[in-house]
Amino acid sequence: MTIPISANNNVNVSFLDALFSATSAVCVTGLAVIDIGDSFNIFGRTVMALLIQVGGLGFASVGVGFFLLTRKKVSFKDRLLIKEALNLNSLKGIIKLVKSILIMTLCFEGIGTVLSFIVFSKDYPPLKALGISVFHAVSSFNNAGFDILGNFQNLIPYANNVLLNLTTCGLIIFGGLGFFVIKEIIQKRSFKKFSLHTKIVITMTIGLLSIGTILIKYTEDISWLGAFFFSTSARTAGFTTHAMGTFTNATLFVIIMLMFIGASPGSTGGGIKTTTTFTLFQSAYSIATNKHCSAFKRKIPNDVVMKAFVITLLAGVVVCVDTLLLSSIEPDYTFMQILFEVVSAFGTVGLSTGITPELSEASKIILILTMFIGRLGPLTIATIWSFKPMSSVSYSEETITIG
Amino acid sequence: MTIPISANNNVNVSFLDALFSATSAVCVTGLAVIDIGDSFNIFGRTVMALLIQVGGLGFASVGVGFFLLTRKKVSFKDRLLIKEALNLNSLKGIIKLVKSILIMTLCFEGIGTVLSFIVFSKDYPPLKALGISVFHAVSSFNNAGFDILGNFQNLIPYANNVLLNLTTCGLIIFGGLGFFVIKEIIQKRSFKKFSLHTKIVITMTIGLLSIGTILIKYTEDISWLGAFFFSTSARTAGFTTHAMGTFTNATLFVIIMLMFIGASPGSTGGGIKTTTTFTLFQSAYSIATNKHCSAFKRKIPNDVVMKAFVITLLAGVVVCVDTLLLSSIEPDYTFMQILFEVVSAFGTVGLSTGITPELSEASKIILILTMFIGRLGPLTIATIWSFKPMSSVSYSEETITIG
Ligand SMILES: [K+]
Ligand SMILES: [K+]
């Protein structure tokens, strides 16, 4: 990315801007300090598409592996099912898993390319339209949110194109479910048979899409299609069909909350994740009503609940610290612009009120770090940094008064 | 409050404004839609001072009672100590407790009145200065933040008066510790002998005051005295020595975070409380390092940790929902102004960027509700609303993937 041949001849790309773009691509964020369509030639664009795909696939594979690891505590029957379904004990099993992920990715991106091509071929010569369609499908399914139409215009020219809007939303939604969930939907086809994880992911995805659409439609002068598109795109993809600089504070705040929640685990999406959010509220409800924390007639383990809270706390801390730093570095922007930019980077969303290209170098470095923290998850980083075996020192309990 | 005789003859106080002021006084918030000094006569001011004192004392007593209730799980030895110290099993014990709270209150407010009188007597005739001093001491020790100098000027004329600044800070800090902690400090006088609760409260209070002072001094063109004053005042009292409309976003954000954290349990202060904040971070640290959640060689019980997280979550939800509502009702204000106003009401702080008097009726009603929720605590309200005996249905555990 940083080698000059990636750039168009007449455009000078600084090292920091190239680093920002590469980070943005690997972390599938889509925040852009320079315009991909304008500044990069075909070679640069291909590199970007590959980085996005590798970033997306890599995280998806790691995500699925992590998912299977954390499912150690499920019932013996469930474990047998997983073993049978994925054959994970052997090397052959892993190859089979990666293969199925690759096939699913190709299927979704293939269908996406065809549908996008129908739209783009009307405005561009066939070969260029094909290039744009492939890039767009890869970018959508991996929730990257980069576009190559040029001039920072993203999908604004296609704001009212129903086919492109729905194709993009479909790719984003399926990409954001996580491969494990897609696999289970394809294999089991009945909500009752799904695992608790899949049930929660589906419920939360439908719930957040609906609530998001209604809130955006209510707070902004926008079509239902536009509201649905933003509600879908905000929870990680980061495509935009309207210039967001004119949006009201209320709408921007709704989008910030959606960006913070993000997509589902094991997907290419960011944020604290749908399952985490579900666990938070379910646990609050269970404490207020003095019940065990359960969902769909299954108890959610205590350590999972605790982890959900800690992830959310650390996410909140990262957002607050970064917002404070950027507010003091960039006194000329409004608090909303800065908060929006930070949450967008943390959730690897890539939506922006338009201030990204004008930020100072210090701010760009902070956003690069935020994207990495958001991508890996703050708890993962904290754990890698400081994990020690369980201490054997045991203290006596003493309660304190809370709240 | 709502009867006309409270108001000065030439000022017309609407029902909603009177309700707002009364709520603000009982909840010891200090957010003012009308100016107490200008709009209320001596009778009105006395009613305000009494409301503040009753609000402060009532919550303090209830707080101490609640504190003792939640300490059910301490060791037998500790329980014996508490019983001996407070004699709570008998009616006599409760009377003794209330009496000691009254005496402490009178001592602190008496000293505060004398020190304030030294300052105010230079600018006002003796009787008026005495009235102002009493009101100011009551308002400070109960963390109410109301002033009666008139014209919404709060303590701005005394920004550089070291004696008044330090007197006010002292009253605020001791008022914000909670009576149980003050009692323990007076009785035990050695940090090592303190209960875990008192150790955490003292550590957090000193920590937050220091960090707050440094951050405010760093982000704003202000004296160290001013930074210390705001750092003290923001965590619930809500007095101000500078017009906050000119503050940078970074400073306002620091103040928002301090307001959200608030004072200590069993005090007149609001926010999620110092002990809650301590527990959150200690628990995050313990999960990242795979240790038990402990502090000062005592284990913090799991249900206390969970309660801390739920309180913070619900506080966050209340702030987000209210901010969203107010942003859509008041499109003319910046996001920062609205967020600041909401957190200020929730933390019963009463600082404002100056928009309170111009808000619409719907917004004022939302802020009144927010003050009550903040005062009682969102978890308390959720529990009262929906508490049921522990359900006997037990489900099998199933883990999900988080983050
Ligand atoms: K993205
Ligand atoms: K207050």
PDB file of N, CA and C in Angstrom, chain A residues 398-401, chain B residues 60-61 63-69 71 74 78 81-83 85-86 88 97 100-101 104 174-188 193-199 201-202 264-267:
ATOM      1  N   GLU A 398     -15.908  -9.326  51.696  1.00  0.00           N
ATOM      2  CA  GLU A 398     -16.515  -8.233  52.452  1.00  0.00           C
ATOM      3  C   GLU A 398     -17.337  -7.404  51.484  1.00  0.00           C
ATOM      4  N   THR A 399     -18.573  -7.206  51.818  1.00  0.00           N
ATOM      5  CA  THR A 399     -19.449  -6.509  50.888  1.00  0.00           C
ATOM      6  C   THR A 399     -19.286  -4.998  51.006  1.00  0.00           C
ATOM      7  N   ILE A 400     -19.628  -4.282  49.956  1.00  0.00           N
ATOM      8  CA  ILE A 400     -19.624  -2.823  49.997  1.00  0.00           C
ATOM      9  C   ILE A 400     -20.954  -2.336  49.458  1.00  0.00           C
ATOM     10  N   THR A 401     -21.253  -1.083  49.676  1.00  0.00           N
ATOM     11  CA  THR A 401     -22.528  -0.559  49.197  1.00  0.00           C
ATOM     12  C   THR A 401     -22.355   0.026  47.817  1.00  0.00           C
TER      13      THR A 401
ATOM     14  N   ALA B  60     -29.843  10.727  53.396  1.00  0.00           N
ATOM     15  CA  ALA B  60     -28.708  10.251  54.168  1.00  0.00           C
ATOM     16  C   ALA B  60     -29.143   9.145  55.114  1.00  0.00           C
ATOM     17  N   SER B  61     -30.261   9.361  55.816  1.00  0.00           N
ATOM     18  CA  SER B  61     -30.738   8.352  56.764  1.00  0.00           C
ATOM     19  C   SER B  61     -31.101   7.072  56.028  1.00  0.00           C
ATOM     20  N   GLY B  63     -30.082   6.207  53.221  1.00  0.00           N
ATOM     21  CA  GLY B  63     -28.838   5.665  52.699  1.00  0.00           C
ATOM     22  C   GLY B  63     -28.095   4.839  53.733  1.00  0.00           C
ATOM     23  N   VAL B  64     -27.979   5.376  54.952  1.00  0.00           N
ATOM     24  CA  VAL B  64     -27.274   4.643  56.006  1.00  0.00           C
ATOM     25  C   VAL B  64     -28.008   3.353  56.337  1.00  0.00           C
ATOM     26  N   GLY B  65     -29.354   3.450  56.413  1.00  0.00           N
ATOM     27  CA  GLY B  65     -30.151   2.254  56.686  1.00  0.00           C
ATOM     28  C   GLY B  65     -29.910   1.193  55.627  1.00  0.00           C
ATOM     29  N   PHE B  66     -29.960   1.625  54.372  1.00  0.00           N
ATOM     30  CA  PHE B  66     -29.748   0.745  53.238  1.00  0.00           C
ATOM     31  C   PHE B  66     -28.363   0.129  53.304  1.00  0.00           C
ATOM     32  N   PHE B  67     -27.418   0.972  53.665  1.00  0.00           N
ATOM     33  CA  PHE B  67     -26.036   0.530  53.790  1.00  0.00           C
ATOM     34  C   PHE B  67     -25.936  -0.626  54.782  1.00  0.00           C
ATOM     35  N   LEU B  68     -26.587  -0.429  55.929  1.00  0.00           N
ATOM     36  CA  LEU B  68     -26.509  -1.451  56.975  1.00  0.00           C
ATOM     37  C   LEU B  68     -27.220  -2.726  56.525  1.00  0.00           C
ATOM     38  N   LEU B  69     -28.333  -2.543  55.783  1.00  0.00           N
ATOM     39  CA  LEU B  69     -29.060  -3.698  55.270  1.00  0.00           C
ATOM     40  C   LEU B  69     -28.189  -4.527  54.327  1.00  0.00           C
ATOM     41  N   ARG B  71     -25.138  -4.762  54.207  1.00  0.00           N
ATOM     42  CA  ARG B  71     -23.945  -5.341  54.820  1.00  0.00           C
ATOM     43  C   ARG B  71     -24.251  -6.651  55.548  1.00  0.00           C
ATOM     44  N   VAL B  74     -21.490  -9.462  55.665  1.00  0.00           N
ATOM     45  CA  VAL B  74     -20.140  -9.327  56.213  1.00  0.00           C
ATOM     46  C   VAL B  74     -19.913 -10.382  57.284  1.00  0.00           C
ATOM     47  N   ASP B  78     -17.453  -8.501  62.011  1.00  0.00           N
ATOM     48  CA  ASP B  78     -17.811  -7.166  61.520  1.00  0.00           C
ATOM     49  C   ASP B  78     -19.227  -6.788  61.942  1.00  0.00           C
ATOM     50  N   LEU B  81     -19.318  -5.688  65.400  1.00  0.00           N
ATOM     51  CA  LEU B  81     -18.777  -4.334  65.505  1.00  0.00           C
ATOM     52  C   LEU B  81     -19.837  -3.295  65.163  1.00  0.00           C
ATOM     53  N   ILE B  82     -20.546  -3.550  64.030  1.00  0.00           N
ATOM     54  CA  ILE B  82     -21.580  -2.600  63.608  1.00  0.00           C
ATOM     55  C   ILE B  82     -22.674  -2.515  64.651  1.00  0.00           C
ATOM     56  N   LYS B  83     -23.080  -3.678  65.128  1.00  0.00           N
ATOM     57  CA  LYS B  83     -24.136  -3.698  66.136  1.00  0.00           C
ATOM     58  C   LYS B  83     -23.724  -2.895  67.359  1.00  0.00           C
ATOM     59  N   ALA B  85     -21.436  -0.585  67.521  1.00  0.00           N
ATOM     60  CA  ALA B  85     -21.245   0.834  67.205  1.00  0.00           C
ATOM     61  C   ALA B  85     -22.581   1.542  67.044  1.00  0.00           C
ATOM     62  N   LEU B  86     -23.539   0.892  66.425  1.00  0.00           N
ATOM     63  CA  LEU B  86     -24.768   1.600  66.082  1.00  0.00           C
ATOM     64  C   LEU B  86     -25.978   1.117  66.860  1.00  0.00           C
ATOM     65  N   LEU B  88     -28.194  -1.164  66.371  1.00  0.00           N
ATOM     66  CA  LEU B  88     -29.316  -1.023  65.451  1.00  0.00           C
ATOM     67  C   LEU B  88     -30.484  -1.958  65.715  1.00  0.00           C
ATOM     68  N   LEU B  97     -28.704   6.787  65.971  1.00  0.00           N
ATOM     69  CA  LEU B  97     -28.099   6.968  64.650  1.00  0.00           C
ATOM     70  C   LEU B  97     -28.547   8.289  64.030  1.00  0.00           C
ATOM     71  N   SER B 100     -26.955  11.185  65.747  1.00  0.00           N
ATOM     72  CA  SER B 100     -25.555  11.437  65.397  1.00  0.00           C
ATOM     73  C   SER B 100     -25.450  12.054  64.004  1.00  0.00           C
ATOM     74  N   ILE B 101     -26.359  11.651  63.096  1.00  0.00           N
ATOM     75  CA  ILE B 101     -26.365  12.265  61.761  1.00  0.00           C
ATOM     76  C   ILE B 101     -26.708  13.744  61.879  1.00  0.00           C
ATOM     77  N   MET B 104     -23.693  15.663  63.362  1.00  0.00           N
ATOM     78  CA  MET B 104     -22.643  15.845  62.345  1.00  0.00           C
ATOM     79  C   MET B 104     -23.036  16.921  61.349  1.00  0.00           C
ATOM     80  N   PHE B 174     -16.891  16.459  52.299  1.00  0.00           N
ATOM     81  CA  PHE B 174     -17.368  15.695  53.454  1.00  0.00           C
ATOM     82  C   PHE B 174     -18.821  15.280  53.270  1.00  0.00           C
ATOM     83  N   GLY B 175     -19.627  16.191  52.702  1.00  0.00           N
ATOM     84  CA  GLY B 175     -21.024  15.843  52.450  1.00  0.00           C
ATOM     85  C   GLY B 175     -21.151  14.685  51.477  1.00  0.00           C
ATOM     86  N   GLY B 176     -20.191  14.571  50.569  1.00  0.00           N
ATOM     87  CA  GLY B 176     -20.245  13.536  49.540  1.00  0.00           C
ATOM     88  C   GLY B 176     -19.686  12.195  49.970  1.00  0.00           C
ATOM     89  N   LEU B 177     -19.066  12.125  51.161  1.00  0.00           N
ATOM     90  CA  LEU B 177     -18.482  10.855  51.611  1.00  0.00           C
ATOM     91  C   LEU B 177     -19.548   9.900  52.138  1.00  0.00           C
ATOM     92  N   GLY B 178     -20.623  10.444  52.658  1.00  0.00           N
ATOM     93  CA  GLY B 178     -21.633   9.605  53.307  1.00  0.00           C
ATOM     94  C   GLY B 178     -21.371   9.552  54.810  1.00  0.00           C
ATOM     95  N   PHE B 179     -22.450   9.534  55.603  1.00  0.00           N
ATOM     96  CA  PHE B 179     -22.304   9.628  57.058  1.00  0.00           C
ATOM     97  C   PHE B 179     -21.556   8.458  57.660  1.00  0.00           C
ATOM     98  N   PHE B 180     -21.779   7.266  57.089  1.00  0.00           N
ATOM     99  CA  PHE B 180     -21.116   6.095  57.631  1.00  0.00           C
ATOM    100  C   PHE B 180     -19.600   6.272  57.582  1.00  0.00           C
ATOM    101  N   VAL B 181     -19.122   6.803  56.458  1.00  0.00           N
ATOM    102  CA  VAL B 181     -17.682   6.994  56.277  1.00  0.00           C
ATOM    103  C   VAL B 181     -17.159   8.077  57.230  1.00  0.00           C
ATOM    104  N   ILE B 182     -17.885   9.195  57.331  1.00  0.00           N
ATOM    105  CA  ILE B 182     -17.468  10.263  58.248  1.00  0.00           C
ATOM    106  C   ILE B 182     -17.369   9.716  59.667  1.00  0.00           C
ATOM    107  N   LYS B 183     -18.397   8.953  60.073  1.00  0.00           N
ATOM    108  CA  LYS B 183     -18.451   8.357  61.402  1.00  0.00           C
ATOM    109  C   LYS B 183     -17.224   7.464  61.627  1.00  0.00           C
ATOM    110  N   GLU B 184     -16.903   6.645  60.627  1.00  0.00           N
ATOM    111  CA  GLU B 184     -15.780   5.725  60.781  1.00  0.00           C
ATOM    112  C   GLU B 184     -14.459   6.473  60.853  1.00  0.00           C
ATOM    113  N   ILE B 185     -14.339   7.548  60.050  1.00  0.00           N
ATOM    114  CA  ILE B 185     -13.115   8.353  60.100  1.00  0.00           C
ATOM    115  C   ILE B 185     -12.942   8.958  61.493  1.00  0.00           C
ATOM    116  N   ILE B 186     -14.038   9.508  62.040  1.00  0.00           N
ATOM    117  CA  ILE B 186     -13.963  10.130  63.356  1.00  0.00           C
ATOM    118  C   ILE B 186     -13.658   9.090  64.433  1.00  0.00           C
ATOM    119  N   GLN B 187     -14.293   7.911  64.331  1.00  0.00           N
ATOM    120  CA  GLN B 187     -14.138   6.917  65.394  1.00  0.00           C
ATOM    121  C   GLN B 187     -12.833   6.140  65.333  1.00  0.00           C
ATOM    122  N   LYS B 188     -12.383   5.754  64.104  1.00  0.00           N
ATOM    123  CA  LYS B 188     -11.249   4.825  64.019  1.00  0.00           C
ATOM    124  C   LYS B 188      -9.918   5.517  63.753  1.00  0.00           C
ATOM    125  N   LYS B 193      -7.681   0.336  59.920  1.00  0.00           N
ATOM    126  CA  LYS B 193      -8.809  -0.200  60.679  1.00  0.00           C
ATOM    127  C   LYS B 193     -10.137   0.013  59.967  1.00  0.00           C
ATOM    128  N   PHE B 194     -10.135   0.846  58.937  1.00  0.00           N
ATOM    129  CA  PHE B 194     -11.394   1.158  58.259  1.00  0.00           C
ATOM    130  C   PHE B 194     -11.986  -0.082  57.601  1.00  0.00           C
ATOM    131  N   SER B 195     -13.317  -0.041  57.382  1.00  0.00           N
ATOM    132  CA  SER B 195     -13.962  -1.102  56.620  1.00  0.00           C
ATOM    133  C   SER B 195     -13.567  -0.968  55.157  1.00  0.00           C
ATOM    134  N   LEU B 196     -13.797  -2.055  54.397  1.00  0.00           N
ATOM    135  CA  LEU B 196     -13.479  -2.034  52.963  1.00  0.00           C
ATOM    136  C   LEU B 196     -14.205  -0.879  52.275  1.00  0.00           C
ATOM    137  N   HIS B 197     -15.478  -0.691  52.660  1.00  0.00           N
ATOM    138  CA  HIS B 197     -16.273   0.383  52.062  1.00  0.00           C
ATOM    139  C   HIS B 197     -15.587   1.742  52.231  1.00  0.00           C
ATOM    140  N   THR B 198     -15.182   2.046  53.460  1.00  0.00           N
ATOM    141  CA  THR B 198     -14.564   3.345  53.738  1.00  0.00           C
ATOM    142  C   THR B 198     -13.232   3.479  53.005  1.00  0.00           C
ATOM    143  N   LYS B 199     -12.451   2.400  52.979  1.00  0.00           N
ATOM    144  CA  LYS B 199     -11.173   2.458  52.254  1.00  0.00           C
ATOM    145  C   LYS B 199     -11.397   2.799  50.787  1.00  0.00           C
ATOM    146  N   VAL B 201     -14.047   4.264  49.409  1.00  0.00           N
ATOM    147  CA  VAL B 201     -14.591   5.624  49.258  1.00  0.00           C
ATOM    148  C   VAL B 201     -13.472   6.658  49.352  1.00  0.00           C
ATOM    149  N   ILE B 202     -12.582   6.504  50.348  1.00  0.00           N
ATOM    150  CA  ILE B 202     -11.510   7.492  50.521  1.00  0.00           C
ATOM    151  C   ILE B 202     -10.548   7.457  49.332  1.00  0.00           C
ATOM    152  N   SER B 264     -20.416   9.342  46.925  1.00  0.00           N
ATOM    153  CA  SER B 264     -20.389   8.019  47.543  1.00  0.00           C
ATOM    154  C   SER B 264     -21.761   7.645  48.088  1.00  0.00           C
ATOM    155  N   PRO B 265     -22.026   6.331  48.223  1.00  0.00           N
ATOM    156  CA  PRO B 265     -23.347   5.902  48.689  1.00  0.00           C
ATOM    157  C   PRO B 265     -23.622   6.400  50.112  1.00  0.00           C
ATOM    158  N   GLY B 266     -24.874   6.577  50.429  1.00  0.00           N
ATOM    159  CA  GLY B 266     -25.251   7.028  51.762  1.00  0.00           C
ATOM    160  C   GLY B 266     -25.010   8.511  51.953  1.00  0.00           C
ATOM    161  N   SER B 267     -24.600   9.201  50.897  1.00  0.00           N
ATOM    162  CA  SER B 267     -24.428  10.651  50.972  1.00  0.00           C
ATOM    163  C   SER B 267     -25.579  11.302  50.227  1.00  0.00           C
TER     164      SER B 267
END
